Coordinates of C-alpha atoms in Angstrom, one line a residue:
Chain X
X308 CA 5.0 -13.1 34.2
X309 CA 8.3 -15.0 33.3
X310 CA 9.3 -18.3 35.3
X311 CA 12.1 -16.1 36.8
X312 CA 10.0 -13.3 38.5
X313 CA 7.9 -16.1 39.2
X314 CA 11.5 -17.3 41.4
X315 CA 12.0 -14.2 43.0
X316 CA 8.7 -13.0 44.3
X317 CA 7.9 -16.8 45.6
X318 CA 11.3 -16.4 47.0
X319 CA 11.4 -12.7 48.3
X320 CA 7.5 -14.3 49.7
X321 CA 9.7 -17.0 51.9
X322 CA 12.6 -14.0 53.1
X323 CA 10.2 -11.7 54.3
X324 CA 7.3 -14.6 56.5
X325 CA 10.8 -15.7 57.8
X326 CA 12.2 -12.5 58.3
X327 CA 8.6 -11.8 59.8
X328 CA 8.3 -14.4 62.3
X329 CA 12.1 -13.6 63.4
X330 CA 11.1 -10.3 64.3
X331 CA 8.1 -10.6 65.9
X332 CA 8.7 -13.9 66.8
X333 CA 5.8 -16.0 65.8
X334 CA 6.8 -19.2 64.4
X335 CA 3.4 -19.5 63.0
X336 CA 4.6 -17.4 60.2
X337 CA 8.5 -19.9 59.6
X338 CA 5.0 -22.4 59.3
X339 CA 3.6 -20.6 57.0
X340 CA 6.7 -20.4 54.6
X341 CA 6.7 -24.1 54.9
X342 CA 3.9 -24.6 51.7
X343 CA 5.5 -22.2 49.7
X344 CA 9.3 -22.7 49.9
X345 CA 7.8 -27.1 49.1
X346 CA 6.3 -25.1 45.8
X347 CA 9.6 -23.0 45.3
X348 CA 11.9 -26.5 45.6
X349 CA 9.8 -29.0 43.2
X350 CA 9.2 -25.9 40.9
X351 CA 12.3 -25.9 40.0
X352 CA 13.2 -29.1 40.1
X353 CA 10.8 -29.5 37.5
X354 CA 12.1 -26.9 35.4
X355 CA 15.6 -28.6 34.4
X356 CA 19.1 -28.1 35.1
X357 CA 20.0 -27.2 31.2
X358 CA 15.9 -26.1 30.3
X359 CA 16.0 -25.6 26.1
X360 CA 13.2 -26.4 24.3
X361 CA 14.1 -28.5 21.2
X362 CA 11.0 -27.5 18.4
X363 CA 10.6 -28.4 15.3
X364 CA 8.1 -26.1 13.6
X365 CA 6.6 -26.6 10.1
X366 CA 3.9 -24.3 8.4
X367 CA 2.6 -26.4 5.0
X368 CA -0.2 -24.1 3.2
X369 CA -2.2 -25.9 0.3
X370 CA -1.6 -23.6 -2.2
X371 CA 0.9 -20.7 -3.1
X372 CA -0.9 -19.1 -4.7
X373 CA -4.0 -18.1 -4.5
X374 CA -7.0 -16.0 -6.3
X375 CA -8.3 -13.4 -4.1
X376 CA -12.1 -15.3 -2.3
X377 CA -10.2 -18.4 -2.1
X378 CA -9.8 -20.6 1.0
X379 CA -5.9 -21.5 1.9
X380 CA -5.8 -24.6 4.3
X381 CA -2.8 -24.0 6.2
X382 CA -1.7 -26.9 8.6
X383 CA 1.4 -26.4 11.3
X384 CA 3.1 -29.1 12.8
X385 CA 5.7 -28.4 16.0
X386 CA 7.4 -31.4 16.6
X387 CA 9.2 -31.3 20.6
X388 CA 12.9 -32.8 19.9
X389 CA 13.9 -32.3 23.9
X390 CA 12.6 -32.9 26.5
X391 CA 8.9 -33.2 27.7
X392 CA 6.7 -29.9 27.6
X393 CA 3.7 -29.4 30.4
X394 CA 1.9 -26.5 29.3
X395 CA 2.2 -24.9 24.8
X396 CA 0.7 -22.4 23.2
X397 CA 1.3 -22.0 19.4
X398 CA -0.3 -19.3 18.3
X399 CA 0.3 -18.8 13.7
X400 CA -0.3 -14.8 13.9
X401 CA -2.2 -14.2 10.5
X402 CA -1.8 -11.4 8.6
X403 CA -4.3 -7.7 8.9
X404 CA -7.4 -8.8 6.8
X405 CA -7.4 -12.7 6.7
X406 CA -10.3 -14.3 7.5
X407 CA -10.1 -17.6 9.4
X408 CA -13.2 -19.8 8.2
X409 CA -12.6 -22.9 10.1
X410 CA -10.4 -23.8 13.0
X411 CA -8.0 -22.3 14.9
X412 CA -4.7 -20.7 14.6
X413 CA -4.2 -20.9 18.1
X414 CA -3.4 -24.7 19.9
X415 CA -3.4 -25.0 23.7
X416 CA -1.4 -28.6 24.4
X417 CA 0.6 -30.5 25.8
X418 CA 4.2 -31.6 23.9
X419 CA 5.8 -35.0 25.4
X420 CA 9.4 -36.2 24.7
X421 CA 9.1 -36.9 20.2
X422 CA 5.6 -35.9 19.8
X423 CA 3.5 -33.7 17.5
X424 CA 1.4 -30.7 18.3
X425 CA -1.0 -29.6 15.5
X426 CA -2.8 -26.7 14.1
X427 CA -5.9 -27.2 11.3
X428 CA -7.4 -24.3 10.0
X429 CA -9.0 -22.2 7.0
X430 CA -8.7 -18.6 5.7
X431 CA -9.4 -16.4 3.3
X432 CA -6.5 -14.3 2.9
X433 CA -6.6 -10.5 0.5
X434 CA -5.0 -10.0 -2.0
X435 CA -1.3 -8.8 -1.6
X436 CA 2.3 -11.3 -1.4
X437 CA 2.5 -12.7 1.6
X438 CA 5.7 -13.1 3.8
X439 CA 4.6 -15.5 6.0
X440 CA 5.5 -14.3 9.7
X441 CA 7.4 -16.9 11.8
X442 CA 5.4 -19.3 14.6
X443 CA 4.9 -17.9 18.2
X444 CA 4.3 -20.1 20.9
X445 CA 4.7 -20.1 24.8
X446 CA 6.1 -23.0 26.9
X447 CA 5.7 -23.6 30.4
X448 CA 7.5 -26.7 32.1
X449 CA 5.4 -27.5 34.8
X450 CA 4.5 -24.7 37.8
X451 CA 5.9 -22.4 35.8
X452 CA 9.4 -21.9 37.1
X453 CA 10.5 -21.7 33.4
X454 CA 8.9 -20.7 30.4
X455 CA 9.6 -19.5 27.5
X456 CA 8.1 -17.5 24.8
X457 CA 9.7 -16.7 21.4
X458 CA 8.3 -16.9 18.0
X459 CA 10.8 -19.8 15.3
X460 CA 10.3 -18.5 12.3
X461 CA 8.9 -20.1 9.4
X462 CA 9.3 -18.2 6.1
X463 CA 7.3 -19.1 3.3
X464 CA 5.5 -16.4 0.9
X465 CA 1.9 -16.9 -0.4
X466 CA 1.0 -14.1 -3.5
X467 CA -3.2 -13.3 -3.9
X468 CA -4.2 -12.3 -7.4
X469 CA -6.9 -10.4 -8.4
X470 CA -9.4 -11.9 -9.6
X471 CA -10.5 -10.8 -13.2
X472 CA -13.0 -10.7 -15.3
X473 CA -13.4 -11.5 -19.3
X474 CA -13.8 -8.9 -21.4
X475 CA -15.0 -8.8 -24.9
X476 CA -15.1 -6.3 -27.7
X477 CA -12.1 -4.0 -26.5
X478 CA -10.7 -2.3 -28.9
X479 CA -8.1 0.1 -29.3
X480 CA -6.8 1.9 -31.9
X481 CA -3.3 3.8 -31.0
X482 CA -1.3 4.9 -33.4
X483 CA 1.5 3.1 -33.5
X484 CA 1.2 -0.2 -33.4
X485 CA 3.8 -3.3 -34.1
X486 CA 4.9 -5.8 -36.5
X487 CA 3.2 -8.3 -35.3
X488 CA 0.0 -9.7 -35.4
X489 CA -2.5 -8.2 -33.7
X490 CA -6.0 -6.8 -32.6
X491 CA -5.1 -3.0 -32.9
X492 CA -6.6 -1.4 -35.9
X493 CA -3.5 0.2 -37.9
X494 CA -4.6 2.9 -40.1
X495 CA -2.6 1.3 -43.4
X496 CA -4.6 -1.1 -45.6
X497 CA -3.4 -4.6 -45.6
X498 CA -5.5 -8.4 -44.1
X499 CA -7.9 -7.4 -41.6
X500 CA -12.6 -7.6 -41.1
X501 CA -12.9 -3.9 -41.3
X502 CA -13.1 -2.1 -44.8
X503 CA -10.6 0.5 -45.5
X504 CA -10.0 1.7 -48.7
X505 CA -10.0 0.3 -52.6
X506 CA -7.3 0.7 -55.1
X507 CA -5.8 0.3 -58.2
X508 CA -5.8 -3.8 -59.4
X509 CA -2.1 -5.5 -59.2
X510 CA -1.1 -8.9 -60.8
X511 CA -1.0 -11.6 -58.1
X512 CA -3.7 -9.6 -56.1
X513 CA -6.1 -12.3 -54.7
X514 CA -9.9 -12.3 -57.2
X515 CA -11.6 -12.9 -54.2
X516 CA -11.0 -8.6 -53.0
X517 CA -11.9 -7.7 -56.0
X518 CA -14.8 -4.8 -55.6
X519 CA -17.0 -5.9 -59.1
X520 CA -18.7 -3.0 -57.7
X521 CA -16.0 -0.3 -58.6
X522 CA -15.1 -2.2 -62.2
X523 CA -19.1 -2.1 -63.1
X524 CA -18.6 2.1 -62.4
X525 CA -15.1 2.5 -63.5
X526 CA -14.4 0.5 -65.9
X527 CA -11.3 -1.1 -63.7
X528 CA -9.8 -3.6 -61.3
X529 CA -10.0 -2.6 -58.0
X530 CA -9.6 -4.5 -54.9
X531 CA -11.0 -4.2 -51.5
X532 CA -8.2 -3.1 -48.6
X533 CA -9.3 -3.9 -45.0
X534 CA -8.0 -2.2 -41.8
X535 CA -4.4 -4.4 -40.7
X536 CA -4.6 -6.0 -37.1
X537 CA -1.6 -5.7 -36.1
X538 CA -0.5 -5.3 -32.0
X539 CA 0.2 -2.2 -29.8
X540 CA 2.6 -1.6 -26.8
X541 CA 0.0 -0.8 -24.1
X542 CA 0.3 0.8 -21.2
X543 CA -2.0 0.0 -18.3
X544 CA -2.2 3.3 -15.8
X545 CA -3.4 1.8 -11.6
X546 CA -3.7 5.3 -10.3
X547 CA -3.3 4.6 -6.5
X548 CA -3.2 7.5 -5.1
X549 CA -6.1 7.7 -1.6
X550 CA -7.5 10.8 -2.4
X551 CA -9.1 9.6 -5.6
X552 CA -10.7 7.1 -3.8
X553 CA -12.0 8.0 -0.4
X554 CA -13.0 3.9 0.8
X555 CA -10.5 1.6 0.2
X556 CA -13.0 -1.0 -1.4
X557 CA -13.2 1.3 -4.2
X558 CA -8.8 0.5 -5.1
X559 CA -10.4 -3.5 -5.2
X560 CA -12.4 -3.2 -7.9
X561 CA -10.1 -0.7 -10.0
X562 CA -7.6 -3.3 -9.6
X563 CA -9.8 -6.0 -10.4
X564 CA -10.6 -3.9 -13.6
X565 CA -6.6 -3.4 -14.2
X566 CA -6.1 -7.4 -14.1
X567 CA -9.0 -7.5 -16.8
X568 CA -7.9 -5.3 -19.1
X569 CA -3.9 -6.8 -18.6
X570 CA -5.9 -10.6 -19.6
X571 CA -7.6 -9.1 -22.4
X572 CA -4.8 -7.5 -23.7
X573 CA -2.4 -10.4 -23.6
X574 CA -4.6 -12.1 -24.7
X575 CA -5.4 -10.4 -27.8
X576 CA -0.8 -10.7 -28.6
X577 CA -0.4 -7.5 -27.3
X578 CA 2.8 -5.7 -25.5
X579 CA 1.7 -4.7 -21.7
X580 CA 3.3 -2.8 -18.8
X581 CA 1.9 -1.1 -16.0
X582 CA 1.8 1.0 -14.0
X583 CA 1.1 2.3 -10.2
X584 CA 1.0 5.8 -9.7
X585 CA 0.5 6.8 -6.5
X586 CA 2.7 7.1 -2.9
X587 CA 5.6 5.1 -5.2
X588 CA 5.8 4.4 -8.7
X589 CA 5.9 0.6 -9.2
X590 CA 6.0 -0.2 -13.2
X591 CA 7.1 -3.1 -15.1
X592 CA 7.6 -2.7 -19.2
X593 CA 5.0 -4.2 -22.0
X594 CA 6.2 -7.8 -22.4
X595 CA 3.8 -10.8 -24.0
X596 CA 3.2 -13.1 -22.9
X597 CA 1.7 -15.5 -20.0
X598 CA 4.8 -15.3 -17.7
X599 CA 4.8 -11.2 -18.4
X600 CA 0.5 -11.7 -16.9
X601 CA 2.3 -13.2 -13.7
X602 CA 5.1 -10.3 -13.3
X603 CA 1.4 -7.7 -14.0
X604 CA -0.8 -9.8 -12.0
X605 CA 1.7 -9.9 -8.8
X606 CA 2.5 -6.4 -9.4
X607 CA -1.7 -5.5 -9.3
X608 CA -1.7 -7.7 -6.2
X609 CA 0.9 -5.9 -4.1
X610 CA -1.1 -2.2 -5.3
X611 CA -1.9 0.1 -1.9
X612 CA -3.1 3.1 -1.1
X613 CA -1.0 6.0 -0.7
X614 CA 0.1 9.4 -1.5
X615 CA 3.0 12.2 -1.4
X616 CA 3.2 15.2 -2.6
X617 CA 5.6 14.6 -5.9
X618 CA 2.6 12.1 -7.2
X619 CA -0.3 14.2 -5.6
X620 CA -1.5 14.9 -9.4
X621 CA -1.4 13.2 -12.4
X622 CA 0.6 15.4 -13.8
X623 CA 4.3 13.5 -13.0
X624 CA 3.1 10.8 -14.4
X625 CA 5.8 10.4 -16.3
X626 CA 6.1 9.5 -20.0
X627 CA 9.4 7.7 -20.8
X628 CA 7.1 4.3 -19.6
X629 CA 4.9 5.2 -22.6
X630 CA 6.8 4.7 -26.2
X631 CA 5.7 7.3 -28.7
X632 CA 2.2 6.2 -30.6
X633 CA 1.0 3.9 -28.1
X634 CA -1.9 3.2 -25.8
X635 CA -2.5 4.0 -22.4
X636 CA -5.3 2.4 -20.4
X637 CA -5.9 4.5 -17.2
X638 CA -7.8 3.2 -14.4
X639 CA -8.8 5.9 -11.6
X640 CA -11.4 8.2 -10.3
X641 CA -9.2 10.7 -10.9
X642 CA -9.4 14.1 -9.4
X643 CA -10.6 17.1 -9.9
X644 CA -7.5 18.6 -13.1
X645 CA -6.5 14.7 -13.6
X646 CA -8.3 15.4 -16.5
X647 CA -6.1 18.9 -18.1
X648 CA -3.1 15.5 -18.1
X649 CA -5.4 12.7 -19.9
X650 CA -6.3 15.6 -22.3
X651 CA -2.4 16.8 -22.9
X652 CA -1.5 12.8 -23.4
X653 CA -3.5 12.9 -25.9
X654 CA -2.7 15.7 -28.0
X655 CA 0.6 14.5 -27.4
X656 CA 0.1 11.1 -29.8
X657 CA -1.4 9.1 -27.1
X658 CA -4.3 6.9 -27.4
X659 CA -5.9 6.7 -24.0
X660 CA -8.5 4.7 -22.7
X661 CA -9.8 5.7 -19.6
X662 CA -11.3 3.2 -17.1
X663 CA -12.9 4.8 -13.7
X664 CA -14.9 3.5 -11.4
X665 CA -17.3 5.2 -10.4
X666 CA -16.7 6.8 -6.5
X667 CA -20.1 8.2 -6.3
X668 CA -22.0 5.5 -7.3
X669 CA -19.9 3.9 -4.6
X670 CA -20.1 5.7 -2.3
X671 CA -24.2 6.1 -1.7
X672 CA -23.7 2.6 -1.4
X673 CA -22.4 2.7 1.8
X674 CA -24.3 6.1 3.3
X675 CA -27.5 6.2 4.6
X676 CA -30.4 6.9 1.6
X677 CA -30.4 11.1 3.4
X678 CA -32.1 14.0 1.2
X679 CA -28.5 15.3 1.7
X680 CA -26.8 12.8 0.3
X681 CA -28.7 12.3 -2.5
X682 CA -28.7 16.1 -3.7
X683 CA -24.9 15.7 -2.9
X684 CA -24.4 12.4 -4.8
X685 CA -26.3 14.6 -7.6
X686 CA -24.1 17.3 -7.7
X687 CA -21.4 15.7 -8.1
X688 CA -21.9 13.6 -10.8
X689 CA -23.1 16.7 -12.8
X690 CA -20.1 17.7 -12.1
X691 CA -18.2 14.6 -13.4
X692 CA -20.3 14.2 -16.1
X693 CA -19.1 17.6 -17.7
X694 CA -15.9 16.5 -17.2
X695 CA -16.3 13.6 -18.6
X696 CA -18.0 14.9 -21.7
X697 CA -14.8 17.2 -21.9
X698 CA -12.9 14.0 -22.1
X699 CA -15.4 12.5 -24.9
X700 CA -15.5 15.2 -27.0
X701 CA -11.6 15.7 -27.2
X702 CA -11.6 11.6 -29.1
X703 CA -10.9 9.3 -25.7
X704 CA -12.8 6.7 -24.8
X705 CA -13.9 7.2 -21.7
X706 CA -16.0 3.6 -19.5
X707 CA -17.4 4.7 -16.5
X708 CA -18.1 1.8 -14.3
X709 CA -21.0 1.2 -11.7
X710 CA -18.6 -0.9 -9.5
X711 CA -22.4 -2.7 -8.3
X712 CA -22.5 -4.4 -11.6
X713 CA -20.1 -6.7 -13.9
X714 CA -17.2 -4.6 -15.7
X715 CA -17.3 -6.6 -19.3
X716 CA -21.1 -5.5 -20.5
X717 CA -20.5 -1.7 -19.3
X718 CA -17.1 -1.4 -21.0
X719 CA -18.9 -3.1 -24.7
X720 CA -21.9 -1.3 -24.4
X721 CA -19.5 2.1 -23.8
X722 CA -17.5 1.5 -26.1
X723 CA -19.5 0.1 -28.8
X724 CA -20.3 3.3 -29.2
X725 CA -16.8 4.3 -30.4
X726 CA -16.5 2.1 -33.1
Chain V
X684 CA -12.4 -16.0 34.1
X685 CA -14.8 -16.4 37.4
X686 CA -14.1 -20.5 38.7
X687 CA -10.4 -17.9 39.6
X688 CA -12.0 -15.1 41.0
X689 CA -13.9 -17.5 43.1
X690 CA -10.5 -19.2 44.1
X691 CA -9.0 -16.0 45.0
X692 CA -12.7 -15.4 47.3
X693 CA -11.7 -18.6 49.0
X694 CA -8.4 -18.1 49.5
X695 CA -9.1 -14.6 51.0
X696 CA -12.0 -15.9 52.7
X697 CA -10.4 -18.6 54.3
X698 CA -7.1 -16.5 54.9
X699 CA -9.1 -13.9 56.6
X700 CA -11.5 -15.7 58.6
X701 CA -10.9 -14.7 62.0
X702 CA -11.1 -11.1 60.9
X703 CA -14.5 -11.6 59.6
X704 CA -15.7 -10.3 63.6
X705 CA -13.3 -7.5 64.1
X706 CA -15.7 -5.1 61.4
X707 CA -14.2 -3.3 59.0
X708 CA -11.5 -4.8 59.1
X709 CA -13.7 -8.5 57.4
X710 CA -13.4 -6.4 53.8
X711 CA -9.6 -6.8 53.7
X712 CA -10.7 -10.2 52.5
X713 CA -12.4 -8.6 49.5
X714 CA -8.5 -7.4 48.5
X715 CA -7.5 -11.1 46.8
X716 CA -11.1 -11.4 44.1
X717 CA -10.2 -8.1 43.5
X718 CA -6.8 -7.9 42.6
X719 CA -7.7 -11.6 41.1
X720 CA -10.4 -10.1 39.1
X721 CA -8.0 -7.1 38.0
X722 CA -5.3 -9.3 36.9
X723 CA -7.6 -11.8 34.0
X724 CA -9.6 -9.0 33.1
X725 CA -6.3 -6.5 32.3
X726 CA -4.2 -9.2 31.2
X727 CA -1.9 -7.6 34.0
X728 CA -0.2 -11.0 36.0
X729 CA 1.8 -8.3 38.0
X730 CA -1.5 -8.2 39.9
X731 CA -2.2 -11.8 40.8
X732 CA 1.6 -10.8 42.3
X733 CA 0.0 -8.7 44.8
X734 CA -3.5 -10.8 45.3
X735 CA -0.6 -13.8 46.4
X736 CA 1.2 -11.4 48.9
X737 CA -2.0 -9.9 50.1
X738 CA -3.0 -13.2 51.4
X739 CA -0.2 -14.3 52.8
X740 CA -0.7 -11.3 54.6
X741 CA -3.7 -12.3 56.0
X742 CA -2.3 -15.7 56.0
X743 CA 0.2 -14.7 58.2
X744 CA -2.1 -11.6 60.5
X745 CA -4.6 -15.4 61.4
X746 CA -1.2 -17.4 62.7
X747 CA 0.0 -14.3 64.6
X748 CA -3.2 -15.2 66.2
X749 CA -3.4 -18.6 66.6
X750 CA -5.1 -19.5 64.1
X751 CA -3.3 -21.8 62.2
X752 CA -5.9 -23.9 60.4
X753 CA -7.1 -20.8 58.3
X754 CA -3.3 -19.8 57.5
X755 CA -2.1 -22.4 55.9
X756 CA -5.6 -23.3 54.4
X757 CA -5.5 -20.0 52.7
X758 CA -2.0 -19.7 51.9
X759 CA -3.1 -23.5 50.2
X760 CA -5.9 -21.9 48.1
X761 CA -3.8 -18.7 47.4
X762 CA -1.1 -20.8 46.0
X763 CA -3.1 -22.9 43.9
X764 CA -4.3 -19.6 42.5
X765 CA -1.9 -17.8 42.2
X766 CA -0.4 -20.8 39.5
X767 CA -3.8 -21.3 37.7
X768 CA -3.7 -17.7 37.3
X769 CA -0.9 -17.4 36.2
X770 CA -1.5 -20.4 33.6
X771 CA -5.2 -18.6 32.2
X772 CA -3.0 -15.4 31.2
X773 CA -0.1 -17.6 29.7
X774 CA -3.1 -19.7 27.9
X775 CA -6.1 -18.4 28.0
X776 CA -7.5 -20.7 25.0
X777 CA -7.2 -23.4 28.7
X778 CA -9.8 -25.8 29.2
X779 CA -10.5 -29.4 30.4
X780 CA -8.7 -32.3 30.6
X781 CA -5.0 -29.2 30.8
X782 CA -6.7 -27.2 32.8
X783 CA -7.3 -30.8 35.8
X784 CA -4.0 -31.2 34.7
X785 CA -2.9 -28.2 36.1
X786 CA -4.2 -28.2 38.9
X787 CA -3.8 -31.6 39.9
X788 CA 0.0 -30.3 39.6
X789 CA -0.2 -27.8 41.7
X790 CA -2.8 -29.3 44.3
X791 CA -0.7 -32.1 44.7
X792 CA 2.6 -30.1 45.7
X793 CA 0.6 -27.6 47.8
X794 CA -1.0 -30.1 49.7
X795 CA 2.7 -31.7 50.2
X796 CA 3.8 -28.3 51.4
X797 CA 0.8 -29.0 53.6
X798 CA 1.8 -31.7 55.4
X799 CA 4.9 -30.9 56.3
X800 CA 3.8 -27.2 57.4
X801 CA 1.4 -29.0 59.4
X802 CA 4.3 -31.4 60.8
X803 CA 6.7 -29.3 61.6
X804 CA 5.6 -28.3 64.3
X805 CA 5.3 -31.1 66.1
X806 CA 9.0 -32.1 65.5
X807 CA 11.1 -32.3 68.5
X808 CA 14.8 -31.8 67.9
X809 CA 17.8 -31.1 69.9
X810 CA 20.2 -28.9 67.4
X811 CA 23.8 -28.2 69.0
X812 CA 24.6 -23.9 68.8
X813 CA 27.2 -25.4 65.5
X814 CA 24.4 -27.5 63.7
X815 CA 22.2 -24.7 64.0
X816 CA 24.8 -22.2 62.1
X817 CA 25.2 -25.9 60.0
X818 CA 22.2 -25.6 58.7
X819 CA 21.5 -22.1 58.5
X820 CA 24.3 -22.1 56.0
X821 CA 23.1 -24.8 54.3
X822 CA 19.4 -22.7 53.8
X823 CA 21.3 -20.3 52.5
X824 CA 23.0 -21.7 50.0
X825 CA 20.0 -23.0 49.1
X826 CA 18.6 -20.2 47.9
X827 CA 22.0 -18.7 46.1
X828 CA 21.8 -22.1 44.8
X829 CA 17.2 -21.4 43.4
X830 CA 18.5 -17.9 42.7
X831 CA 21.5 -19.2 40.4
X832 CA 19.0 -22.0 39.0
X833 CA 16.5 -19.1 38.5
X834 CA 18.9 -17.1 36.4
X835 CA 20.2 -19.6 33.8
X836 CA 20.1 -18.8 30.3
X837 CA 16.9 -19.7 29.3
X838 CA 17.6 -19.5 25.1
X839 CA 15.6 -21.4 22.8
X840 CA 17.2 -23.4 20.8
X841 CA 14.9 -24.7 18.3
X842 CA 14.8 -25.8 14.6
X843 CA 12.5 -24.1 12.1
X844 CA 12.0 -25.4 8.7
X845 CA 11.0 -23.2 5.9
X846 CA 6.9 -23.9 4.0
X847 CA 7.0 -26.8 2.2
X848 CA 4.1 -26.0 0.4
X849 CA 3.4 -27.7 -1.9
X850 CA 2.8 -25.7 -5.0
X851 CA -0.2 -26.1 -7.2
X852 CA -1.1 -22.6 -8.7
X853 CA -5.1 -21.9 -9.2
X854 CA -6.9 -19.5 -11.7

């Protein structure tokens, strides 16, 4: 109850007692009004004439950039630069989903002039780019006839990036490659590790590349050619359509997979971009280097589930984001009908790597193990397997990821079969 | 929460003590603790204002029956309960030293009011008519001043500085 209302209520009760005493000719009622009147008068004297809280709020964070699962230490200091405050309630409102690990984001105390009140706590924030809200304060003077309730702005940003796994053995083979060296196998002979072919010896060729068996067979000098390894342009597409997931927990795994792909591909020297497809389109065009990695991880940190009619199917994925002949790495649990677009993209000359966080295995963990759920899971698995078999037959690299296990070994095993 | 309901109960019991023999009328003393409980349970300060008014009503009734002691005691306890109830709603985590300080403050002020109320009927003053009119005008000007004070601007005037986190990238 605001202080002003408290004054009016007490004043009203005093007037009522005095009025009733006068009307009923009962002096005892007038006497009863005296403690109330004293309470009111002393309270108003304490509340002062020109009361304005002069407060300074500073929030300190132990870090501005974290990875999911890491803890953040927060210190909030509220300093009183004005007159003494009898009761101060300080509350640092936490964004939804943050878990308090130690301490409390709320404190009650007194604030004599010049003194400070501190909040110390540790939280485990969730993934995202968080704009921190202001610090909430509730104050009152003695007896509470003057109160103030509000928020003092304390702007700050905290970035909580998704975690990634160190992937190995991720081999991509897009139709077009860049001039720079990388790990994507180009369709041309040159310097590399994988055998590509043989050509006739030309003056200047390195003697160690001479194919002696060919010399023995054809009696002519020939040299080995190796598949040239070059950098490529890769667009990682993260599907954030709500119906594809069913449960928000699965999105966290998909984000982790996308972050792992981004990290691995950039480390191997490719130009990597990112597209979030769902409620909205958010993208970062291909680039390379540490700055690009930071931009992509930041974009992934902001990935949220959603849906609009325009992006309900993969068919509306804007291909202008994908350079012709480039590699597309799609991370999606897939919806029925999505395989058509994937087939079309492959037919149009894109190399497609499909990473599927398995929604059936994920949902099975959440559901009670009844015969009905088991049967439903098996039917869905069979349907999905039939779709994936068609995609594999069309030449698309498919990695079906059981999210209960790490991605790296499953990816290495699935892509190993492609070599 | 239970101690506050107990305090409201004590206020109702003391103020409604003379009603104890009136049979069903005694049930009225349950009003303040019930309203106090509602106020705390649903975080509803208006209910505590009703509890205060209810207790003052009981005190007024007791006073009109000539039982000034229970009436004043009930009023004092109601004021203490009302203040602590509002403090508890404003700062739910309040306990220990800070709560004791609030109790001492409100008990001190209410005690002073009780002393004045006890002394007032024993005062014998002879006032001329115009003196009485002047006292009336003074009282009303005091009331108007109180209203003006209560309605004055209460803007925050606070200053806040930004986040001064140290940039310590991890991962």
